[in-house]
Short mmCIF file of C-alpha atoms in Angstrom, two decimals:
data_model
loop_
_atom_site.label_atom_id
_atom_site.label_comp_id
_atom_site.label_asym_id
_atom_site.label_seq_id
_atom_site.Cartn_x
_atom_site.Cartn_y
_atom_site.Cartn_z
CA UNK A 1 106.26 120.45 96.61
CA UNK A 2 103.14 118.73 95.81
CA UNK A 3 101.52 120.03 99.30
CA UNK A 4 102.38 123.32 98.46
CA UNK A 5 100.77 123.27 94.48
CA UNK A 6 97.48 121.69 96.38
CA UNK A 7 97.41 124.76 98.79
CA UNK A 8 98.46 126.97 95.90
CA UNK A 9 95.18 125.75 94.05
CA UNK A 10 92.80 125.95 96.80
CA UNK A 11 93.58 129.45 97.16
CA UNK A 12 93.01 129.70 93.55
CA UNK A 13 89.90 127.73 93.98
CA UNK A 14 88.80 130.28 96.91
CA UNK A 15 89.54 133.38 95.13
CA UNK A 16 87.95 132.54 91.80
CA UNK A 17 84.87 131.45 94.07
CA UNK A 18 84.75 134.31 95.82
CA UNK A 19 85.69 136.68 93.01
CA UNK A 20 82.72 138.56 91.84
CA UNK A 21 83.82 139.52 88.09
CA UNK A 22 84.79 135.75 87.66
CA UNK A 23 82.13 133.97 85.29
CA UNK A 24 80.54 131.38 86.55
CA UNK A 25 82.35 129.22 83.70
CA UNK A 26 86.00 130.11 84.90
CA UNK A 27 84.92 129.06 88.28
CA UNK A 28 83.40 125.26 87.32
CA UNK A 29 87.05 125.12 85.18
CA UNK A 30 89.30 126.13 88.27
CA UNK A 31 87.42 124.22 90.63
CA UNK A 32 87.43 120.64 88.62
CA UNK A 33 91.27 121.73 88.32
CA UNK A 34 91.59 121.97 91.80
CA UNK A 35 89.79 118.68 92.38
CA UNK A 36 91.84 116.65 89.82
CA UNK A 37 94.65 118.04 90.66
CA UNK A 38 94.75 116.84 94.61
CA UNK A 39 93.08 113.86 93.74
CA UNK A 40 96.68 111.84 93.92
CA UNK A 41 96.71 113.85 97.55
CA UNK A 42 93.25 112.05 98.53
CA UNK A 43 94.35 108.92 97.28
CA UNK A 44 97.68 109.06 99.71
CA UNK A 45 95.64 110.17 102.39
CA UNK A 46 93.21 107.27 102.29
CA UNK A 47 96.34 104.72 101.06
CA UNK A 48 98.03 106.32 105.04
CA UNK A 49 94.61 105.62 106.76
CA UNK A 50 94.33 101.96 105.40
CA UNK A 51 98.53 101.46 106.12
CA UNK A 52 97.77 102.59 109.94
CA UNK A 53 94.72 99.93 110.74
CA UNK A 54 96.02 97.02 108.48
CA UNK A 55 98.37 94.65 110.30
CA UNK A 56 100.95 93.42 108.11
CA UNK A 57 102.99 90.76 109.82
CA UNK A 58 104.85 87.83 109.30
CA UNK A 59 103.97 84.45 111.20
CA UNK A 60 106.60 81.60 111.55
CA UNK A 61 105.05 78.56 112.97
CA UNK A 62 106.41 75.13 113.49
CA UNK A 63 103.78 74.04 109.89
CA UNK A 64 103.50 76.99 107.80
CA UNK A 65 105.14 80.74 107.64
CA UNK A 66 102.42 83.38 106.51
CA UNK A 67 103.71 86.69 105.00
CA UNK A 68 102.08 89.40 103.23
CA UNK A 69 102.60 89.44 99.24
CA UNK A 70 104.55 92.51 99.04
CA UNK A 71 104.90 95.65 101.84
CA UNK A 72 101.19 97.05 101.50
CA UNK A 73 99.39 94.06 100.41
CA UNK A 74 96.09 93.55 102.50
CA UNK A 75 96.15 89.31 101.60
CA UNK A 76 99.16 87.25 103.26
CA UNK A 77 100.41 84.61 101.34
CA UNK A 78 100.32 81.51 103.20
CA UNK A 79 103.28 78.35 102.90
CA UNK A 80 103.68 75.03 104.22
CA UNK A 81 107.53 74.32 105.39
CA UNK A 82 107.12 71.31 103.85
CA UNK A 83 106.40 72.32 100.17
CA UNK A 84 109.66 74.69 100.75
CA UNK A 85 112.23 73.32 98.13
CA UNK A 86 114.96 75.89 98.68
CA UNK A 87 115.62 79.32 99.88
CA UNK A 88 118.32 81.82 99.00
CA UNK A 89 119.47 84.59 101.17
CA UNK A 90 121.02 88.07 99.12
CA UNK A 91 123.28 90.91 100.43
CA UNK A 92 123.30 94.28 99.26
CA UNK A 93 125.56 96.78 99.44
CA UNK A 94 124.40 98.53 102.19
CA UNK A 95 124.42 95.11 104.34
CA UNK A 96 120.98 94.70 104.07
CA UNK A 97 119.32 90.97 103.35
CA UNK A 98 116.57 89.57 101.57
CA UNK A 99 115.57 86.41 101.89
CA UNK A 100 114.38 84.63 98.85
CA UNK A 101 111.78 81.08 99.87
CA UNK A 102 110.98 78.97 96.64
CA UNK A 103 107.92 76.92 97.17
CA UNK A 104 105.99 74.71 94.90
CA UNK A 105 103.44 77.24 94.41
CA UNK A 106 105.95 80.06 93.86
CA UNK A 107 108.10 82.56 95.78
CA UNK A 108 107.85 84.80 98.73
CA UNK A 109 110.69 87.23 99.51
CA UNK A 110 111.61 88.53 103.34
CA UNK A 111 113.25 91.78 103.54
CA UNK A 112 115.54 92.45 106.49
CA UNK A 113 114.36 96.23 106.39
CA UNK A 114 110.84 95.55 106.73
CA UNK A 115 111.77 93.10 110.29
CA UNK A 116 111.37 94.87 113.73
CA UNK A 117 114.95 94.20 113.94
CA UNK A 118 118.00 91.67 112.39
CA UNK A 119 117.69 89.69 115.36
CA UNK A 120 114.06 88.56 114.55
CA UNK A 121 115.14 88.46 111.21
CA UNK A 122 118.25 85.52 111.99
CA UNK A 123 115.36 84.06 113.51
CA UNK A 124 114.06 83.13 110.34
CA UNK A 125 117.04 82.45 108.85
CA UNK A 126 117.30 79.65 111.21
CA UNK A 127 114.02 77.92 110.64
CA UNK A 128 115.19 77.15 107.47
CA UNK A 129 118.54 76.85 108.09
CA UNK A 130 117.83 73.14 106.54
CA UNK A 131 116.12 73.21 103.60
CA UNK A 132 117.98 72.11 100.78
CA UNK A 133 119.66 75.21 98.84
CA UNK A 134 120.13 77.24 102.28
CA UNK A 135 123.64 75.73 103.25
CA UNK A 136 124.87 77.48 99.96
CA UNK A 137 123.92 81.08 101.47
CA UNK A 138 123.60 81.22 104.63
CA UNK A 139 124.78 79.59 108.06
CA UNK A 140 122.28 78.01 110.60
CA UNK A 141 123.54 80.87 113.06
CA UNK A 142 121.73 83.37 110.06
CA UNK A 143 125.17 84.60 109.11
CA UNK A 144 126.53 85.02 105.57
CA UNK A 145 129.76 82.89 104.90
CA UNK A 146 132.36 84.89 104.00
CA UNK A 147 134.79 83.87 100.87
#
């Protein structure tokens, strides 16, 4: 829908531009509409550019695990496994997980959905596997207990 009003107002654009009974007044009016009004569409297409060329990953080494803040940040945030005082692990409805690591500086949350795939994902889960907190949601095998 919002494709079609920016095509919809370029060909308004075009036709009050090349409209010869137009003032010059109602065409400076239509074209700042037309501008303002696809602005949000420049700002996605420059937001899709950036998304493309930015690598966004998470690194698990034996020290630290590096994530980025949230999905499109550009800055990872970078913890030590040994300032890790507990992590939690959630389930949705639709089975997905979400991985919750408390640190002394804060938090920094894992989604399953945004992991190539779940096994890379119980991968994680197993690295911490023993911090203190983990053995109350999850298995070292990355499994959820079941009740």
């Amino acid at each position: 829908g919002f494709l079609f009003m920016c095509f919809c107002m370029a060909i308004m654009a075009l036709a009050a531009i090349k409209d010869p009974d137009a003032s010059f007044k109602i065409r400076i009016i239509i074209l700042v509409m037309f501008a303002w009004g696809s602005f949000p569409l420049y700002v996605c297409g420059a937001s899709f550019v950036v998304i493309q060329f930015v690598k966004r990953t998470l690194k698990l080494t034996t020290t630290e695990i590096s994530a980025p803040r949230f999905g499109f940040s550009l800055h990872s945030t970078h913890v030590s496994l040994s300032t890790v005082t507990r992590v939690s692990l959630s389930t949705f409805r639709n089975g997905r997980r979400y991985l919750d690591i408390y640190y002394k500086g804060g938090r920094l949350g894992i989604a399953e959905a945004l992991m190539p795939s779940p096994k890379e994902f119980n991968r994680v889960l197993r690295a911490f596997s023993g911090t203190p907190g983990a053995n109350n949601s999850f298995n070292a095998d990355g499994t959820v207990p079941t009740l």
